[in-house]
Amino acid sequence: METEFHHILPLQIRFNDVDKFGHVNNSVYFQFYDTAKTDYFAKVCEGVDWEQTAIVVVHIEAEFQSEIKAGSHIAARTRISHIGHKSFQLEQDVIDTDTKEVKCHCTSVMVLFDLAQHQSILLPELWVNDIERFEGRCLRDADEKA
């Protein structure tokens, strides 16, 4: 069963995002995804001290479906699909907002990182609760619940 995306962020295509072929360069998609996940966590996990905590990408892959032209209207949609003890899986799409066509799909595995201790840390229960409330469903396996 596919779940819906509750977080959608409109994106602006900048002049320098477009290559000689007239479409958005593939490297720019990862900037789109970064912008969207930053907005997601700012809205869903309030009160995070970003001076002490970081979210680090440990694996990422993208599947490019079709090109985006310079004048396209696009948005990034973001959801968390699974939460573990120290990591979670993030799914993101860049979509054409006029046609709703998925232009690129991305999955990432991310960990929470303590910047002072320079090591991964457990996801705070408060974060997990905020994310599950926002996503409208349980995202942990039974053996991962505290």
GROMACS .gro file of N, CA and C in nm, residues 25-109:
model
  255
   25ASN      N    1   1.992   2.007  -1.466
   25ASN     CA    2   2.103   1.914  -1.455
   25ASN      C    3   2.079   1.816  -1.341
   26ASN      N    4   2.118   1.690  -1.359
   26ASN     CA    5   2.090   1.587  -1.260
   26ASN      C    6   2.148   1.617  -1.122
   27SER      N    7   2.258   1.687  -1.113
   27SER     CA    8   2.318   1.717  -0.983
   27SER      C    9   2.232   1.814  -0.901
   28VAL      N   10   2.149   1.891  -0.968
   28VAL     CA   11   2.064   1.991  -0.900
   28VAL      C   12   1.952   1.924  -0.820
   29TYR      N   13   1.909   1.807  -0.862
   29TYR     CA   14   1.800   1.738  -0.792
   29TYR      C   15   1.834   1.716  -0.645
   30PHE      N   16   1.961   1.686  -0.617
   30PHE     CA   17   2.001   1.663  -0.478
   30PHE      C   18   1.992   1.791  -0.395
   31GLN      N   19   2.011   1.907  -0.458
   31GLN     CA   20   1.989   2.034  -0.390
   31GLN      C   21   1.841   2.053  -0.360
   32PHE      N   22   1.756   2.015  -0.456
   32PHE     CA   23   1.611   2.020  -0.433
   32PHE      C   24   1.573   1.933  -0.314
   33TYR      N   25   1.627   1.812  -0.310
   33TYR     CA   26   1.595   1.720  -0.200
   33TYR      C   27   1.644   1.774  -0.067
   34ASP      N   28   1.763   1.834  -0.064
   34ASP     CA   29   1.815   1.893   0.059
   34ASP      C   30   1.725   2.006   0.109
   35THR      N   31   1.681   2.091   0.018
   35THR     CA   32   1.593   2.202   0.054
   35THR      C   33   1.463   2.149   0.114
   36ALA      N   34   1.407   2.046   0.053
   36ALA     CA   35   1.280   1.991   0.100
   36ALA      C   36   1.294   1.922   0.235
   37LYS      N   37   1.402   1.844   0.255
   37LYS     CA   38   1.414   1.774   0.384
   37LYS      C   39   1.447   1.872   0.496
   38THR      N   40   1.517   1.980   0.467
   38THR     CA   41   1.542   2.084   0.567
   38THR      C   42   1.409   2.145   0.613
   39ASP      N   43   1.323   2.174   0.517
   39ASP     CA   44   1.191   2.230   0.548
   39ASP      C   45   1.106   2.128   0.625
   40TYR      N   46   1.112   2.002   0.585
   40TYR     CA   47   1.037   1.895   0.653
   40TYR      C   48   1.072   1.892   0.802
   41PHE      N   49   1.202   1.883   0.834
   41PHE     CA   50   1.242   1.871   0.973
   41PHE      C   51   1.217   1.999   1.052
   42ALA      N   52   1.228   2.114   0.988
   42ALA     CA   53   1.197   2.240   1.057
   42ALA      C   54   1.050   2.244   1.098
   43LYS      N   55   0.963   2.187   1.015
   43LYS     CA   56   0.819   2.189   1.045
   43LYS      C   57   0.775   2.076   1.136
   44VAL      N   58   0.836   1.959   1.123
   44VAL     CA   59   0.789   1.841   1.195
   44VAL      C   60   0.856   1.823   1.330
   45CYS      N   61   0.985   1.846   1.339
   45CYS     CA   62   1.061   1.826   1.463
   45CYS      C   63   1.105   1.962   1.517
   46GLU      N   64   1.013   2.031   1.582
   46GLU     CA   65   1.042   2.165   1.631
   46GLU      C   66   1.135   2.161   1.752
   47GLY      N   67   1.208   2.267   1.771
   47GLY     CA   68   1.293   2.280   1.889
   47GLY      C   69   1.424   2.202   1.883
   48VAL      N   70   1.466   2.163   1.764
   48VAL     CA   71   1.591   2.089   1.751
   48VAL      C   72   1.708   2.189   1.758
   49ASP      N   73   1.811   2.153   1.833
   49ASP     CA   74   1.931   2.236   1.841
   49ASP      C   75   2.027   2.193   1.730
   50TRP      N   76   2.020   2.260   1.617
   50TRP     CA   77   2.101   2.222   1.500
   50TRP      C   78   2.248   2.256   1.519
   51GLU      N   79   2.284   2.327   1.627
   51GLU     CA   80   2.424   2.351   1.658
   51GLU      C   81   2.488   2.227   1.720
   52GLN      N   82   2.405   2.139   1.778
   52GLN     CA   83   2.456   2.018   1.843
   52GLN      C   84   2.422   1.890   1.767
   53THR      N   85   2.317   1.896   1.686
   53THR     CA   86   2.266   1.776   1.619
   53THR      C   87   2.263   1.798   1.469
   54ALA      N   88   2.300   1.693   1.397
   54ALA     CA   89   2.292   1.697   1.250
   54ALA      C   90   2.222   1.570   1.203
   55ILE      N   91   2.169   1.578   1.083
   55ILE     CA   92   2.113   1.461   1.016
   55ILE      C   93   2.206   1.434   0.898
   56VAL      N   94   2.261   1.312   0.895
   56VAL     CA   95   2.363   1.278   0.797
   56VAL      C   96   2.312   1.172   0.701
   57VAL      N   97   2.335   1.194   0.573
   57VAL     CA   98   2.299   1.095   0.471
   57VAL      C   99   2.406   0.987   0.471
   58VAL      N  100   2.365   0.860   0.487
   58VAL     CA  101   2.460   0.749   0.480
   58VAL      C  102   2.441   0.666   0.353
   59HIS      N  103   2.327   0.682   0.289
   59HIS     CA  104   2.302   0.616   0.160
   59HIS      C  105   2.196   0.697   0.087
   60ILE      N  106   2.218   0.714  -0.043
   60ILE     CA  107   2.119   0.787  -0.123
   60ILE      C  108   2.121   0.732  -0.265
   61GLU      N  109   2.002   0.721  -0.322
   61GLU     CA  110   1.993   0.682  -0.463
   61GLU      C  111   1.873   0.751  -0.525
   62ALA      N  112   1.891   0.786  -0.652
   62ALA     CA  113   1.787   0.856  -0.725
   62ALA      C  114   1.758   0.783  -0.855
   63GLU      N  115   1.630   0.782  -0.890
   63GLU     CA  116   1.586   0.725  -1.016
   63GLU      C  117   1.522   0.837  -1.098
   64PHE      N  118   1.591   0.878  -1.203
   64PHE     CA  119   1.544   0.985  -1.289
   64PHE      C  120   1.443   0.929  -1.387
   65GLN      N  121   1.324   0.988  -1.390
   65GLN     CA  122   1.216   0.934  -1.472
   65GLN      C  123   1.197   1.012  -1.602
   66SER      N  124   1.200   1.144  -1.593
   66SER     CA  125   1.192   1.227  -1.713
   66SER      C  126   1.249   1.365  -1.683
   67GLU      N  127   1.287   1.435  -1.788
   67GLU     CA  128   1.356   1.563  -1.770
   67GLU      C  129   1.262   1.673  -1.722
   68ILE      N  130   1.324   1.773  -1.661
   68ILE     CA  131   1.253   1.894  -1.622
   68ILE      C  132   1.309   2.007  -1.706
   69LYS      N  133   1.222   2.076  -1.775
   69LYS     CA  134   1.261   2.190  -1.857
   69LYS      C  135   1.265   2.319  -1.774
   70ALA      N  136   1.331   2.418  -1.824
   70ALA     CA  137   1.354   2.543  -1.752
   70ALA      C  138   1.224   2.609  -1.703
   71GLY      N  139   1.118   2.608  -1.780
   71GLY     CA  140   0.996   2.677  -1.742
   71GLY      C  141   0.896   2.593  -1.663
   72SER      N  142   0.936   2.476  -1.622
   72SER     CA  143   0.845   2.386  -1.550
   72SER      C  144   0.811   2.437  -1.411
   73HIS      N  145   0.694   2.397  -1.363
   73HIS     CA  146   0.652   2.425  -1.226
   73HIS      C  147   0.670   2.295  -1.149
   74ILE      N  148   0.755   2.300  -1.046
   74ILE     CA  149   0.789   2.176  -0.976
   74ILE      C  150   0.777   2.192  -0.824
   75ALA      N  151   0.773   2.078  -0.758
   75ALA     CA  152   0.774   2.074  -0.612
   75ALA      C  153   0.844   1.945  -0.569
   76ALA      N  154   0.892   1.947  -0.446
   76ALA     CA  155   0.949   1.825  -0.387
   76ALA      C  156   0.853   1.779  -0.279
   77ARG      N  157   0.827   1.649  -0.279
   77ARG     CA  158   0.745   1.594  -0.171
   77ARG      C  159   0.832   1.497  -0.092
   78THR      N  160   0.811   1.496   0.039
   78THR     CA  161   0.898   1.425   0.132
   78THR      C  162   0.815   1.347   0.233
   79ARG      N  163   0.862   1.226   0.263
   79ARG     CA  164   0.801   1.148   0.371
   79ARG      C  165   0.907   1.056   0.431
   80ILE      N  166   0.886   1.020   0.555
   80ILE     CA  167   0.967   0.918   0.619
   80ILE      C  168   0.887   0.789   0.611
   81SER      N  169   0.951   0.683   0.560
   81SER     CA  170   0.880   0.558   0.539
   81SER      C  171   0.913   0.452   0.644
   82HIS      N  172   1.024   0.469   0.717
   82HIS     CA  173   1.060   0.372   0.822
   82HIS      C  174   1.155   0.438   0.920
   83ILE      N  175   1.139   0.403   1.048
   83ILE     CA  176   1.226   0.455   1.153
   83ILE      C  177   1.287   0.337   1.227
   84GLY      N  178   1.421   0.341   1.242
   84GLY     CA  179   1.493   0.244   1.323
   84GLY      C  180   1.538   0.307   1.453
   85HIS      N  181   1.639   0.251   1.516
   85HIS     CA  182   1.691   0.306   1.642
   85HIS      C  183   1.772   0.433   1.619
   86LYS      N  184   1.865   0.427   1.523
   86LYS     CA  185   1.953   0.540   1.493
   86LYS      C  186   1.935   0.593   1.352
   87SER      N  187   1.858   0.524   1.271
   87SER     CA  188   1.843   0.565   1.131
   87SER      C  189   1.697   0.568   1.090
   88PHE      N  190   1.674   0.630   0.978
   88PHE     CA  191   1.540   0.631   0.920
   88PHE      C  192   1.553   0.638   0.769
   89GLN      N  193   1.447   0.595   0.702
   89GLN     CA  194   1.446   0.601   0.555
   89GLN      C  195   1.355   0.715   0.512
   90LEU      N  196   1.409   0.794   0.421
   90LEU     CA  197   1.338   0.909   0.367
   90LEU      C  198   1.309   0.882   0.221
   91GLU      N  199   1.187   0.912   0.177
   91GLU     CA  200   1.150   0.903   0.036
   91GLU      C  201   1.114   1.043  -0.011
   92GLN      N  202   1.161   1.078  -0.130
   92GLN     CA  203   1.133   1.208  -0.187
   92GLN      C  204   1.110   1.195  -0.337
   93ASP      N  205   1.023   1.280  -0.387
   93ASP     CA  206   0.999   1.292  -0.531
   93ASP      C  207   1.009   1.438  -0.570
   94VAL      N  208   1.059   1.462  -0.690
   94VAL     CA  209   1.039   1.592  -0.753
   94VAL      C  210   0.928   1.569  -0.855
   95ILE      N  211   0.823   1.650  -0.846
   95ILE     CA  212   0.707   1.633  -0.933
   95ILE      C  213   0.681   1.760  -1.013
   96ASP      N  214   0.618   1.743  -1.127
   96ASP     CA  215   0.565   1.854  -1.206
   96ASP      C  216   0.430   1.888  -1.144
   97THR      N  217   0.414   2.009  -1.093
   97THR     CA  218   0.290   2.043  -1.023
   97THR      C  219   0.171   2.062  -1.117
   98ASP      N  220   0.198   2.082  -1.244
   98ASP     CA  221   0.087   2.095  -1.340
   98ASP      C  222   0.031   1.959  -1.379
   99THR      N  223   0.119   1.862  -1.402
   99THR     CA  224   0.076   1.730  -1.449
   99THR      C  225   0.076   1.623  -1.340
  100LYS      N  226   0.139   1.654  -1.225
  100LYS     CA  227   0.157   1.559  -1.113
  100LYS      C  228   0.251   1.444  -1.147
  101GLU      N  229   0.321   1.453  -1.259
  101GLU     CA  230   0.416   1.350  -1.301
  101GLU      C  231   0.539   1.351  -1.211
  102VAL      N  232   0.582   1.232  -1.168
  102VAL     CA  233   0.705   1.219  -1.091
  102VAL      C  234   0.821   1.230  -1.188
  103LYS      N  235   0.908   1.326  -1.165
  103LYS     CA  236   1.025   1.347  -1.250
  103LYS      C  237   1.147   1.271  -1.200
  104CYS      N  238   1.157   1.256  -1.068
  104CYS     CA  239   1.267   1.183  -1.009
  104CYS      C  240   1.223   1.133  -0.871
  105HIS      N  241   1.262   1.010  -0.838
  105HIS     CA  242   1.232   0.951  -0.708
  105HIS      C  243   1.364   0.924  -0.636
  106CYS      N  244   1.370   0.958  -0.508
  106CYS     CA  245   1.492   0.943  -0.431
  106CYS      C  246   1.463   0.873  -0.299
  107THR      N  247   1.550   0.781  -0.261
  107THR     CA  248   1.543   0.721  -0.127
  107THR      C  249   1.677   0.745  -0.058
  108SER      N  250   1.668   0.773   0.070
  108SER     CA  251   1.787   0.801   0.150
  108SER      C  252   1.776   0.728   0.283
  109VAL      N  253   1.890   0.682   0.332
  109VAL     CA  254   1.899   0.636   0.469
  109VAL      C  255   1.980   0.742   0.542
   0.00000   0.00000   0.00000
